[in-house]
PDB file of C-alpha atoms in Angstrom:
ATOM      1  CA  UNK J   1      -0.166  -0.036  -0.138  1.00  0.00           C
ATOM      2  CA  UNK J   2       1.201   3.092  -0.599  1.00  0.00           C
ATOM      3  CA  UNK J   3       2.419   6.042   1.704  1.00  0.00           C
ATOM      4  CA  UNK J   4       2.513   9.215  -0.694  1.00  0.00           C
ATOM      5  CA  UNK J   5       5.960   9.659   0.087  1.00  0.00           C
ATOM      6  CA  UNK J   6       8.451   9.073  -2.705  1.00  0.00           C
ATOM      7  CA  UNK J   7      10.669   7.551  -0.897  1.00  0.00           C
ATOM      8  CA  UNK J   8       8.627   4.523  -0.627  1.00  0.00           C
ATOM      9  CA  UNK J   9       8.985   1.358  -2.606  1.00  0.00           C
ATOM     10  CA  UNK J  10       6.098   1.686  -3.582  1.00  0.00           C
ATOM     11  CA  UNK J  11       6.661   3.964  -5.668  1.00  0.00           C
ATOM     12  CA  UNK J  12       9.861   2.787  -7.296  1.00  0.00           C
ATOM     13  CA  UNK J  13      10.497   2.020 -11.172  1.00  0.00           C
ATOM     14  CA  UNK J  14       8.449  -0.022 -12.955  1.00  0.00           C
ATOM     15  CA  UNK J  15       9.922  -1.599 -15.857  1.00  0.00           C
ATOM     16  CA  UNK J  16       8.963  -2.343 -18.473  1.00  0.00           C
ATOM     17  CA  UNK J  17       7.799   0.458 -19.962  1.00  0.00           C
ATOM     18  CA  UNK J  18       4.406   1.386 -20.122  1.00  0.00           C
ATOM     19  CA  UNK J  19       2.975   3.418 -23.463  1.00  0.00           C
ATOM     20  CA  UNK J  20       0.415   5.504 -21.285  1.00  0.00           C
ATOM     21  CA  UNK J  21      -0.456   8.569 -22.494  1.00  0.00           C
ATOM     22  CA  UNK J  22      -1.949  10.780 -18.909  1.00  0.00           C
ATOM     23  CA  UNK J  23      -4.343  12.810 -18.731  1.00  0.00           C
ATOM     24  CA  UNK J  24      -6.622  14.959 -15.587  1.00  0.00           C
ATOM     25  CA  UNK J  25     -10.989  14.720 -15.522  1.00  0.00           C
ATOM     26  CA  UNK J  26     -11.398  19.062 -16.136  1.00  0.00           C
ATOM     27  CA  UNK J  27     -13.575  19.571 -12.944  1.00  0.00           C
ATOM     28  CA  UNK J  28     -16.812  21.617 -13.631  1.00  0.00           C
ATOM     29  CA  UNK J  29     -15.826  25.058 -12.121  1.00  0.00           C
ATOM     30  CA  UNK J  30     -12.635  24.811 -14.213  1.00  0.00           C
ATOM     31  CA  UNK J  31     -12.385  27.595 -17.388  1.00  0.00           C
ATOM     32  CA  UNK J  32     -12.042  25.424 -20.387  1.00  0.00           C
ATOM     33  CA  UNK J  33      -8.874  27.473 -21.422  1.00  0.00           C
ATOM     34  CA  UNK J  34      -7.206  28.743 -18.835  1.00  0.00           C
ATOM     35  CA  UNK J  35      -7.408  24.315 -17.628  1.00  0.00           C
ATOM     36  CA  UNK J  36      -6.568  23.556 -21.563  1.00  0.00           C
ATOM     37  CA  UNK J  37      -3.611  25.129 -21.354  1.00  0.00           C
ATOM     38  CA  UNK J  38      -2.028  24.509 -17.380  1.00  0.00           C
ATOM     39  CA  UNK J  39      -2.281  21.092 -19.153  1.00  0.00           C
ATOM     40  CA  UNK J  40      -0.286  21.455 -21.798  1.00  0.00           C
ATOM     41  CA  UNK J  41       2.309  23.856 -19.784  1.00  0.00           C
ATOM     42  CA  UNK J  42       2.210  20.748 -17.493  1.00  0.00           C
ATOM     43  CA  UNK J  43       3.059  17.805 -19.956  1.00  0.00           C
ATOM     44  CA  UNK J  44      -0.072  16.426 -19.825  1.00  0.00           C
ATOM     45  CA  UNK J  45      -2.229  14.642 -23.035  1.00  0.00           C
ATOM     46  CA  UNK J  46      -5.700  15.105 -22.575  1.00  0.00           C
ATOM     47  CA  UNK J  47      -8.378  16.764 -20.920  1.00  0.00           C
ATOM     48  CA  UNK J  48     -11.543  14.267 -19.623  1.00  0.00           C
ATOM     49  CA  UNK J  49     -14.103  16.343 -20.211  1.00  0.00           C
ATOM     50  CA  UNK J  50     -17.875  15.132 -18.083  1.00  0.00           C
ATOM     51  CA  UNK J  51     -20.514  16.139 -20.095  1.00  0.00           C
ATOM     52  CA  UNK J  52     -22.820  17.849 -17.239  1.00  0.00           C
ATOM     53  CA  UNK J  53     -23.701  20.733 -15.353  1.00  0.00           C
ATOM     54  CA  UNK J  54     -21.749  23.624 -17.464  1.00  0.00           C
ATOM     55  CA  UNK J  55     -20.038  20.896 -20.051  1.00  0.00           C
ATOM     56  CA  UNK J  56     -23.441  19.539 -20.534  1.00  0.00           C
ATOM     57  CA  UNK J  57     -24.187  18.675 -23.937  1.00  0.00           C
ATOM     58  CA  UNK J  58     -26.933  21.057 -23.983  1.00  0.00           C
ATOM     59  CA  UNK J  59     -24.690  24.098 -22.925  1.00  0.00           C
ATOM     60  CA  UNK J  60     -21.495  24.241 -24.909  1.00  0.00           C
ATOM     61  CA  UNK J  61     -23.307  22.935 -28.309  1.00  0.00           C
ATOM     62  CA  UNK J  62     -21.978  26.156 -29.932  1.00  0.00           C
ATOM     63  CA  UNK J  63     -19.386  26.069 -28.915  1.00  0.00           C
ATOM     64  CA  UNK J  64     -17.711  22.718 -30.098  1.00  0.00           C
ATOM     65  CA  UNK J  65     -15.621  24.574 -32.854  1.00  0.00           C
ATOM     66  CA  UNK J  66     -14.460  27.009 -29.882  1.00  0.00           C
ATOM     67  CA  UNK J  67     -12.910  25.265 -28.552  1.00  0.00           C
ATOM     68  CA  UNK J  68     -11.760  22.096 -30.666  1.00  0.00           C
ATOM     69  CA  UNK J  69      -9.447  24.950 -31.819  1.00  0.00           C
ATOM     70  CA  UNK J  70      -8.183  25.712 -28.299  1.00  0.00           C
ATOM     71  CA  UNK J  71      -8.153  21.797 -27.242  1.00  0.00           C
ATOM     72  CA  UNK J  72      -5.481  22.079 -31.001  1.00  0.00           C
ATOM     73  CA  UNK J  73      -3.553  24.923 -30.156  1.00  0.00           C
ATOM     74  CA  UNK J  74      -2.648  23.771 -26.579  1.00  0.00           C
ATOM     75  CA  UNK J  75      -1.574  19.872 -28.882  1.00  0.00           C
ATOM     76  CA  UNK J  76      -4.606  18.486 -26.167  1.00  0.00           C
ATOM     77  CA  UNK J  77      -6.190  15.526 -27.260  1.00  0.00           C
ATOM     78  CA  UNK J  78      -9.700  15.842 -25.456  1.00  0.00           C
ATOM     79  CA  UNK J  79     -11.470  12.074 -23.741  1.00  0.00           C
ATOM     80  CA  UNK J  80     -15.692  12.702 -23.303  1.00  0.00           C
ATOM     81  CA  UNK J  81     -16.838  11.755 -20.277  1.00  0.00           C
ATOM     82  CA  UNK J  82     -20.556  10.857 -20.625  1.00  0.00           C
ATOM     83  CA  UNK J  83     -23.308  12.045 -18.074  1.00  0.00           C
ATOM     84  CA  UNK J  84     -23.276   9.779 -15.587  1.00  0.00           C
ATOM     85  CA  UNK J  85     -26.633  11.215 -13.739  1.00  0.00           C
ATOM     86  CA  UNK J  86     -29.180   9.896 -17.086  1.00  0.00           C
ATOM     87  CA  UNK J  87     -30.208   6.343 -17.246  1.00  0.00           C
ATOM     88  CA  UNK J  88     -29.862   4.027 -19.485  1.00  0.00           C
ATOM     89  CA  UNK J  89     -30.858   0.133 -18.120  1.00  0.00           C
ATOM     90  CA  UNK J  90     -33.822   1.843 -17.149  1.00  0.00           C
ATOM     91  CA  UNK J  91     -36.710  -0.355 -16.214  1.00  0.00           C
ATOM     92  CA  UNK J  92     -38.854   2.065 -17.569  1.00  0.00           C
ATOM     93  CA  UNK J  93     -39.425   2.542 -21.299  1.00  0.00           C
ATOM     94  CA  UNK J  94     -38.983   5.644 -21.776  1.00  0.00           C
ATOM     95  CA  UNK J  95     -36.585   6.743 -19.654  1.00  0.00           C
ATOM     96  CA  UNK J  96     -34.105   4.536 -21.116  1.00  0.00           C
ATOM     97  CA  UNK J  97     -34.616   5.488 -24.326  1.00  0.00           C
ATOM     98  CA  UNK J  98     -33.979   9.064 -24.012  1.00  0.00           C
ATOM     99  CA  UNK J  99     -30.801   8.530 -22.159  1.00  0.00           C
ATOM    100  CA  UNK J 100     -29.978   6.362 -25.486  1.00  0.00           C
ATOM    101  CA  UNK J 101     -30.165   9.542 -27.076  1.00  0.00           C
ATOM    102  CA  UNK J 102     -28.719  12.219 -24.901  1.00  0.00           C
ATOM    103  CA  UNK J 103     -25.596   9.629 -24.897  1.00  0.00           C
ATOM    104  CA  UNK J 104     -25.846   8.652 -27.755  1.00  0.00           C
ATOM    105  CA  UNK J 105     -25.797  12.994 -28.479  1.00  0.00           C
ATOM    106  CA  UNK J 106     -22.994  13.043 -26.610  1.00  0.00           C
ATOM    107  CA  UNK J 107     -21.362  11.090 -29.105  1.00  0.00           C
ATOM    108  CA  UNK J 108     -22.345  13.231 -31.456  1.00  0.00           C
ATOM    109  CA  UNK J 109     -20.565  15.955 -30.075  1.00  0.00           C
ATOM    110  CA  UNK J 110     -17.304  14.021 -28.792  1.00  0.00           C
ATOM    111  CA  UNK J 111     -16.776  14.226 -32.656  1.00  0.00           C
ATOM    112  CA  UNK J 112     -16.498  17.606 -32.778  1.00  0.00           C
ATOM    113  CA  UNK J 113     -14.270  18.008 -30.328  1.00  0.00           C
ATOM    114  CA  UNK J 114     -12.107  15.922 -31.562  1.00  0.00           C
ATOM    115  CA  UNK J 115     -12.231  12.804 -29.226  1.00  0.00           C
ATOM    116  CA  UNK J 116     -11.532   9.558 -29.987  1.00  0.00           C
ATOM    117  CA  UNK J 117     -13.282   7.829 -27.070  1.00  0.00           C
ATOM    118  CA  UNK J 118     -16.059   8.162 -25.346  1.00  0.00           C
ATOM    119  CA  UNK J 119     -16.490   6.709 -20.831  1.00  0.00           C
ATOM    120  CA  UNK J 120     -19.203   6.511 -20.022  1.00  0.00           C
ATOM    121  CA  UNK J 121     -21.627   3.869 -17.471  1.00  0.00           C
ATOM    122  CA  UNK J 122     -23.120   0.479 -18.179  1.00  0.00           C
ATOM    123  CA  UNK J 123     -25.556   1.488 -15.742  1.00  0.00           C
ATOM    124  CA  UNK J 124     -28.842   1.409 -13.607  1.00  0.00           C
ATOM    125  CA  UNK J 125     -30.868   3.451 -11.369  1.00  0.00           C
ATOM    126  CA  UNK J 126     -33.523   0.396 -10.648  1.00  0.00           C
ATOM    127  CA  UNK J 127     -34.326  -0.453  -7.547  1.00  0.00           C
ATOM    128  CA  UNK J 128     -33.356  -3.358  -6.553  1.00  0.00           C
ATOM    129  CA  UNK J 129     -36.187  -3.901  -4.189  1.00  0.00           C
ATOM    130  CA  UNK J 130     -38.276  -3.573  -7.506  1.00  0.00           C
ATOM    131  CA  UNK J 131     -36.219  -5.223 -10.197  1.00  0.00           C
ATOM    132  CA  UNK J 132     -33.686  -8.499  -9.642  1.00  0.00           C
ATOM    133  CA  UNK J 133     -29.845  -7.810 -10.782  1.00  0.00           C
ATOM    134  CA  UNK J 134     -30.665 -10.424 -14.082  1.00  0.00           C
ATOM    135  CA  UNK J 135     -34.101  -7.478 -15.186  1.00  0.00           C
ATOM    136  CA  UNK J 136     -31.477  -4.613 -14.312  1.00  0.00           C
ATOM    137  CA  UNK J 137     -28.427  -6.414 -16.179  1.00  0.00           C
ATOM    138  CA  UNK J 138     -31.073  -6.463 -19.781  1.00  0.00           C
ATOM    139  CA  UNK J 139     -32.354  -3.547 -19.684  1.00  0.00           C
ATOM    140  CA  UNK J 140     -28.646  -1.936 -20.102  1.00  0.00           C
ATOM    141  CA  UNK J 141     -28.104  -4.907 -22.321  1.00  0.00           C
ATOM    142  CA  UNK J 142     -31.205  -2.864 -24.247  1.00  0.00           C
ATOM    143  CA  UNK J 143     -29.058   0.640 -23.931  1.00  0.00           C
ATOM    144  CA  UNK J 144     -25.384  -0.857 -24.886  1.00  0.00           C
ATOM    145  CA  UNK J 145     -27.099  -3.251 -27.403  1.00  0.00           C
ATOM    146  CA  UNK J 146     -27.578   0.515 -29.676  1.00  0.00           C
ATOM    147  CA  UNK J 147     -25.260   2.371 -28.131  1.00  0.00           C
ATOM    148  CA  UNK J 148     -22.302   0.612 -28.560  1.00  0.00           C
ATOM    149  CA  UNK J 149     -22.552   0.473 -32.278  1.00  0.00           C
ATOM    150  CA  UNK J 150     -23.784   3.838 -31.840  1.00  0.00           C
ATOM    151  CA  UNK J 151     -19.997   4.881 -31.417  1.00  0.00           C
ATOM    152  CA  UNK J 152     -18.255   2.147 -33.352  1.00  0.00           C
ATOM    153  CA  UNK J 153     -20.153   4.145 -36.295  1.00  0.00           C
ATOM    154  CA  UNK J 154     -18.903   7.378 -35.878  1.00  0.00           C
ATOM    155  CA  UNK J 155     -15.717   6.162 -35.166  1.00  0.00           C
ATOM    156  CA  UNK J 156     -15.092   6.841 -31.568  1.00  0.00           C
ATOM    157  CA  UNK J 157     -13.998   3.636 -29.184  1.00  0.00           C
ATOM    158  CA  UNK J 158     -17.023   2.901 -26.495  1.00  0.00           C
ATOM    159  CA  UNK J 159     -15.203   2.102 -23.386  1.00  0.00           C
ATOM    160  CA  UNK J 160     -16.752   1.052 -20.672  1.00  0.00           C
ATOM    161  CA  UNK J 161     -16.575   1.695 -17.095  1.00  0.00           C
ATOM    162  CA  UNK J 162     -17.366  -0.425 -13.804  1.00  0.00           C
ATOM    163  CA  UNK J 163     -18.962   0.486 -12.229  1.00  0.00           C
ATOM    164  CA  UNK J 164     -19.707  -0.417  -8.141  1.00  0.00           C
ATOM    165  CA  UNK J 165     -23.547  -2.197  -9.550  1.00  0.00           C
ATOM    166  CA  UNK J 166     -25.738  -5.985  -7.737  1.00  0.00           C
ATOM    167  CA  UNK J 167     -25.597  -7.032 -12.337  1.00  0.00           C
ATOM    168  CA  UNK J 168     -22.223  -5.165 -13.749  1.00  0.00           C
ATOM    169  CA  UNK J 169     -19.247  -5.003 -10.896  1.00  0.00           C
ATOM    170  CA  UNK J 170     -15.483  -5.575 -12.028  1.00  0.00           C
ATOM    171  CA  UNK J 171     -15.339  -8.810 -11.127  1.00  0.00           C
ATOM    172  CA  UNK J 172     -18.792 -10.231 -13.755  1.00  0.00           C
ATOM    173  CA  UNK J 173     -17.677  -6.746 -16.567  1.00  0.00           C
ATOM    174  CA  UNK J 174     -15.819  -9.735 -18.565  1.00  0.00           C
ATOM    175  CA  UNK J 175     -19.443 -10.641 -19.664  1.00  0.00           C
ATOM    176  CA  UNK J 176     -19.437  -7.739 -20.554  1.00  0.00           C
ATOM    177  CA  UNK J 177     -16.767  -8.109 -22.430  1.00  0.00           C
ATOM    178  CA  UNK J 178     -17.967 -11.635 -23.839  1.00  0.00           C
ATOM    179  CA  UNK J 179     -21.485 -10.265 -24.924  1.00  0.00           C
ATOM    180  CA  UNK J 180     -19.745  -6.247 -26.816  1.00  0.00           C
ATOM    181  CA  UNK J 181     -16.511  -7.144 -28.499  1.00  0.00           C
ATOM    182  CA  UNK J 182     -16.730  -3.999 -29.668  1.00  0.00           C
ATOM    183  CA  UNK J 183     -16.297  -1.606 -26.169  1.00  0.00           C
ATOM    184  CA  UNK J 184     -13.661  -1.776 -25.039  1.00  0.00           C
ATOM    185  CA  UNK J 185     -13.329  -1.058 -21.274  1.00  0.00           C
ATOM    186  CA  UNK J 186     -12.249   1.596 -18.729  1.00  0.00           C
ATOM    187  CA  UNK J 187     -10.602   0.136 -15.185  1.00  0.00           C
ATOM    188  CA  UNK J 188     -11.675   2.629 -13.020  1.00  0.00           C
ATOM    189  CA  UNK J 189      -8.578   1.536  -9.752  1.00  0.00           C
ATOM    190  CA  UNK J 190     -11.261   3.004  -6.681  1.00  0.00           C
ATOM    191  CA  UNK J 191     -15.103   1.067  -8.147  1.00  0.00           C
ATOM    192  CA  UNK J 192     -12.417  -1.871  -8.588  1.00  0.00           C
ATOM    193  CA  UNK J 193     -10.978  -1.349  -4.926  1.00  0.00           C
ATOM    194  CA  UNK J 194     -15.408  -0.314  -3.757  1.00  0.00           C
ATOM    195  CA  UNK J 195     -16.742  -3.789  -5.239  1.00  0.00           C
ATOM    196  CA  UNK J 196     -14.311  -6.433  -3.628  1.00  0.00           C
ATOM    197  CA  UNK J 197     -10.952  -6.508  -5.418  1.00  0.00           C
ATOM    198  CA  UNK J 198      -7.515  -5.938  -3.926  1.00  0.00           C
ATOM    199  CA  UNK J 199      -4.441  -4.738  -5.915  1.00  0.00           C
ATOM    200  CA  UNK J 200      -3.405  -8.598  -6.617  1.00  0.00           C
ATOM    201  CA  UNK J 201      -7.159  -9.014  -7.795  1.00  0.00           C
ATOM    202  CA  UNK J 202      -6.502  -5.674  -9.893  1.00  0.00           C
ATOM    203  CA  UNK J 203      -3.782  -6.615 -11.395  1.00  0.00           C
ATOM    204  CA  UNK J 204      -4.433 -10.115 -12.212  1.00  0.00           C
ATOM    205  CA  UNK J 205      -7.894  -8.355 -13.762  1.00  0.00           C
ATOM    206  CA  UNK J 206      -5.904  -5.734 -15.175  1.00  0.00           C
ATOM    207  CA  UNK J 207      -2.992  -9.230 -16.738  1.00  0.00           C
ATOM    208  CA  UNK J 208      -6.159 -11.228 -18.686  1.00  0.00           C
ATOM    209  CA  UNK J 209      -8.157  -8.272 -20.318  1.00  0.00           C
ATOM    210  CA  UNK J 210      -5.066  -6.184 -21.251  1.00  0.00           C
ATOM    211  CA  UNK J 211      -6.339  -6.784 -24.535  1.00  0.00           C
ATOM    212  CA  UNK J 212      -9.610  -5.521 -23.712  1.00  0.00           C
ATOM    213  CA  UNK J 213      -8.794  -2.715 -21.520  1.00  0.00           C
ATOM    214  CA  UNK J 214      -8.692   0.502 -23.183  1.00  0.00           C
ATOM    215  CA  UNK J 215      -8.434   3.546 -20.527  1.00  0.00           C
ATOM    216  CA  UNK J 216      -8.528   3.761 -16.738  1.00  0.00           C
ATOM    217  CA  UNK J 217      -9.521   5.654 -14.077  1.00  0.00           C
ATOM    218  CA  UNK J 218      -6.264   6.315 -11.620  1.00  0.00           C
ATOM    219  CA  UNK J 219      -8.282   7.239  -8.241  1.00  0.00           C
ATOM    220  CA  UNK J 220      -6.960   6.247  -5.402  1.00  0.00           C
ATOM    221  CA  UNK J 221      -8.995   5.768  -1.529  1.00  0.00           C
ATOM    222  CA  UNK J 222      -8.722   5.715   1.905  1.00  0.00           C
ATOM    223  CA  UNK J 223     -11.169   3.263   2.309  1.00  0.00           C
ATOM    224  CA  UNK J 224     -15.518   3.350   1.851  1.00  0.00           C
ATOM    225  CA  UNK J 225     -15.481   5.173  -0.662  1.00  0.00           C
ATOM    226  CA  UNK J 226     -15.022   6.705  -4.107  1.00  0.00           C
ATOM    227  CA  UNK J 227     -13.284   9.463  -2.558  1.00  0.00           C
ATOM    228  CA  UNK J 228     -10.769  10.597  -6.055  1.00  0.00           C
ATOM    229  CA  UNK J 229      -8.776  11.283  -4.449  1.00  0.00           C
ATOM    230  CA  UNK J 230      -4.754  11.900  -6.280  1.00  0.00           C
ATOM    231  CA  UNK J 231      -2.503   8.535  -6.076  1.00  0.00           C
ATOM    232  CA  UNK J 232      -0.251   8.325  -3.187  1.00  0.00           C
ATOM    233  CA  UNK J 233      -3.011  10.411  -1.541  1.00  0.00           C
ATOM    234  CA  UNK J 234      -4.758   6.988  -0.540  1.00  0.00           C
ATOM    235  CA  UNK J 235      -4.010   3.393   0.044  1.00  0.00           C
ATOM    236  CA  UNK J 236      -4.271   1.809  -3.377  1.00  0.00           C
ATOM    237  CA  UNK J 237      -0.423  -0.048  -4.316  1.00  0.00           C
ATOM    238  CA  UNK J 238      -0.962   1.573  -7.934  1.00  0.00           C
ATOM    239  CA  UNK J 239       2.902   0.138  -8.522  1.00  0.00           C
ATOM    240  CA  UNK J 240       0.964  -3.793  -8.381  1.00  0.00           C
ATOM    241  CA  UNK J 241      -1.534  -2.893 -11.033  1.00  0.00           C
ATOM    242  CA  UNK J 242       0.294  -0.529 -13.238  1.00  0.00           C
ATOM    243  CA  UNK J 243       3.225  -3.271 -13.173  1.00  0.00           C
ATOM    244  CA  UNK J 244       0.876  -5.630 -14.248  1.00  0.00           C
ATOM    245  CA  UNK J 245      -0.267  -3.622 -17.509  1.00  0.00           C
ATOM    246  CA  UNK J 246       3.346  -2.948 -18.593  1.00  0.00           C
ATOM    247  CA  UNK J 247       4.137  -6.631 -17.969  1.00  0.00           C
ATOM    248  CA  UNK J 248       1.624  -7.184 -21.323  1.00  0.00           C
ATOM    249  CA  UNK J 249       2.794  -4.517 -22.969  1.00  0.00           C
ATOM    250  CA  UNK J 250      -0.476  -2.630 -22.486  1.00  0.00           C
ATOM    251  CA  UNK J 251      -0.853   0.945 -24.325  1.00  0.00           C
ATOM    252  CA  UNK J 252      -3.603   2.891 -23.692  1.00  0.00           C
ATOM    253  CA  UNK J 253      -4.869   6.147 -22.105  1.00  0.00           C
ATOM    254  CA  UNK J 254      -5.259   7.421 -17.947  1.00  0.00           C
ATOM    255  CA  UNK J 255      -7.170   9.428 -16.483  1.00  0.00           C
ATOM    256  CA  UNK J 256      -6.399  11.196 -12.943  1.00  0.00           C
ATOM    257  CA  UNK J 257     -10.581  11.626 -11.731  1.00  0.00           C
ATOM    258  CA  UNK J 258     -10.037  13.778  -8.633  1.00  0.00           C
ATOM    259  CA  UNK J 259     -12.319  15.472  -7.014  1.00  0.00           C
ATOM    260  CA  UNK J 260     -10.418  18.518  -6.562  1.00  0.00           C
ATOM    261  CA  UNK J 261     -10.164  22.063  -9.054  1.00  0.00           C
ATOM    262  CA  UNK J 262      -6.704  23.082  -7.036  1.00  0.00           C
ATOM    263  CA  UNK J 263      -3.982  22.981  -9.966  1.00  0.00           C
ATOM    264  CA  UNK J 264      -1.031  22.008  -7.237  1.00  0.00           C
ATOM    265  CA  UNK J 265      -3.460  19.216  -6.760  1.00  0.00           C
ATOM    266  CA  UNK J 266      -4.107  17.928  -9.809  1.00  0.00           C
ATOM    267  CA  UNK J 267      -0.200  18.789 -10.293  1.00  0.00           C
ATOM    268  CA  UNK J 268       0.912  16.512  -7.175  1.00  0.00           C
ATOM    269  CA  UNK J 269      -1.591  12.894  -8.666  1.00  0.00           C
ATOM    270  CA  UNK J 270       0.345  13.584 -12.087  1.00  0.00           C
ATOM    271  CA  UNK J 271       3.961  13.621 -10.203  1.00  0.00           C
ATOM    272  CA  UNK J 272       2.817  10.367  -7.906  1.00  0.00           C
ATOM    273  CA  UNK J 273       1.578   8.106 -10.820  1.00  0.00           C
ATOM    274  CA  UNK J 274       5.489   9.495 -13.290  1.00  0.00           C
ATOM    275  CA  UNK J 275       7.632   8.637 -10.026  1.00  0.00           C
ATOM    276  CA  UNK J 276       6.081   4.637 -11.191  1.00  0.00           C
ATOM    277  CA  UNK J 277       6.866   4.619 -14.513  1.00  0.00           C
ATOM    278  CA  UNK J 278       9.884   3.902 -16.494  1.00  0.00           C
ATOM    279  CA  UNK J 279      12.524   6.977 -16.426  1.00  0.00           C
ATOM    280  CA  UNK J 280      12.916   6.322 -20.201  1.00  0.00           C
TER     281      UNK J 280
END
């Protein structure tokens, strides 16, 4: 487990090389142009944009061209996280169909911004006293049957994120990957931890499914809840997890999904990740 101290053994360099592009979640209160320019100055490869709050699709639809120019001018890529407050796995058909429509419109916006990957939750808000896990899985499937091909038709990689649920968490996620060969996975470390998977289990999972994992959410926690801490500030042993991906010759993108808009804290998380990675 990490102590957050760069001198700790858990921060030793991983070998062989891990081909990882690093970004961070752009907080809802962060001004887009300023955050993008800061990201470039700090050496980030991309920002992850959540289409909610001030960045909800309907609020920024007319800004897509200017936002794309900002990204291009800064030399920064973008990963789009579709809104998770909508309910694609709703047991109520009009709600589910509306969620699919909104997520698909978000994919169109992602294309306009120049994104190549969209992250979204294969999730449901179905009441667990009213609907069984088996029924809920089928509601999720009905949405994904539309959403996965919709992403591919737009040239986007649909990166489904493991959530903490009774129907699909990280332990049952391989069933989802088998069902949707056109999708990849966003592996969220905190969600995996909260689903009861320790670092040894995470490492084994990442090693086995490295060819299906396209994106990472590197999120630390002290346990008990999804705290969205920077790497090194909680108890997750990231060296073990990242080493397994390095062993599998994995390459992809990784977002510091940190629950802050403080630039210094985001930079600290980046430094801790880089201390885990090969120096060249």
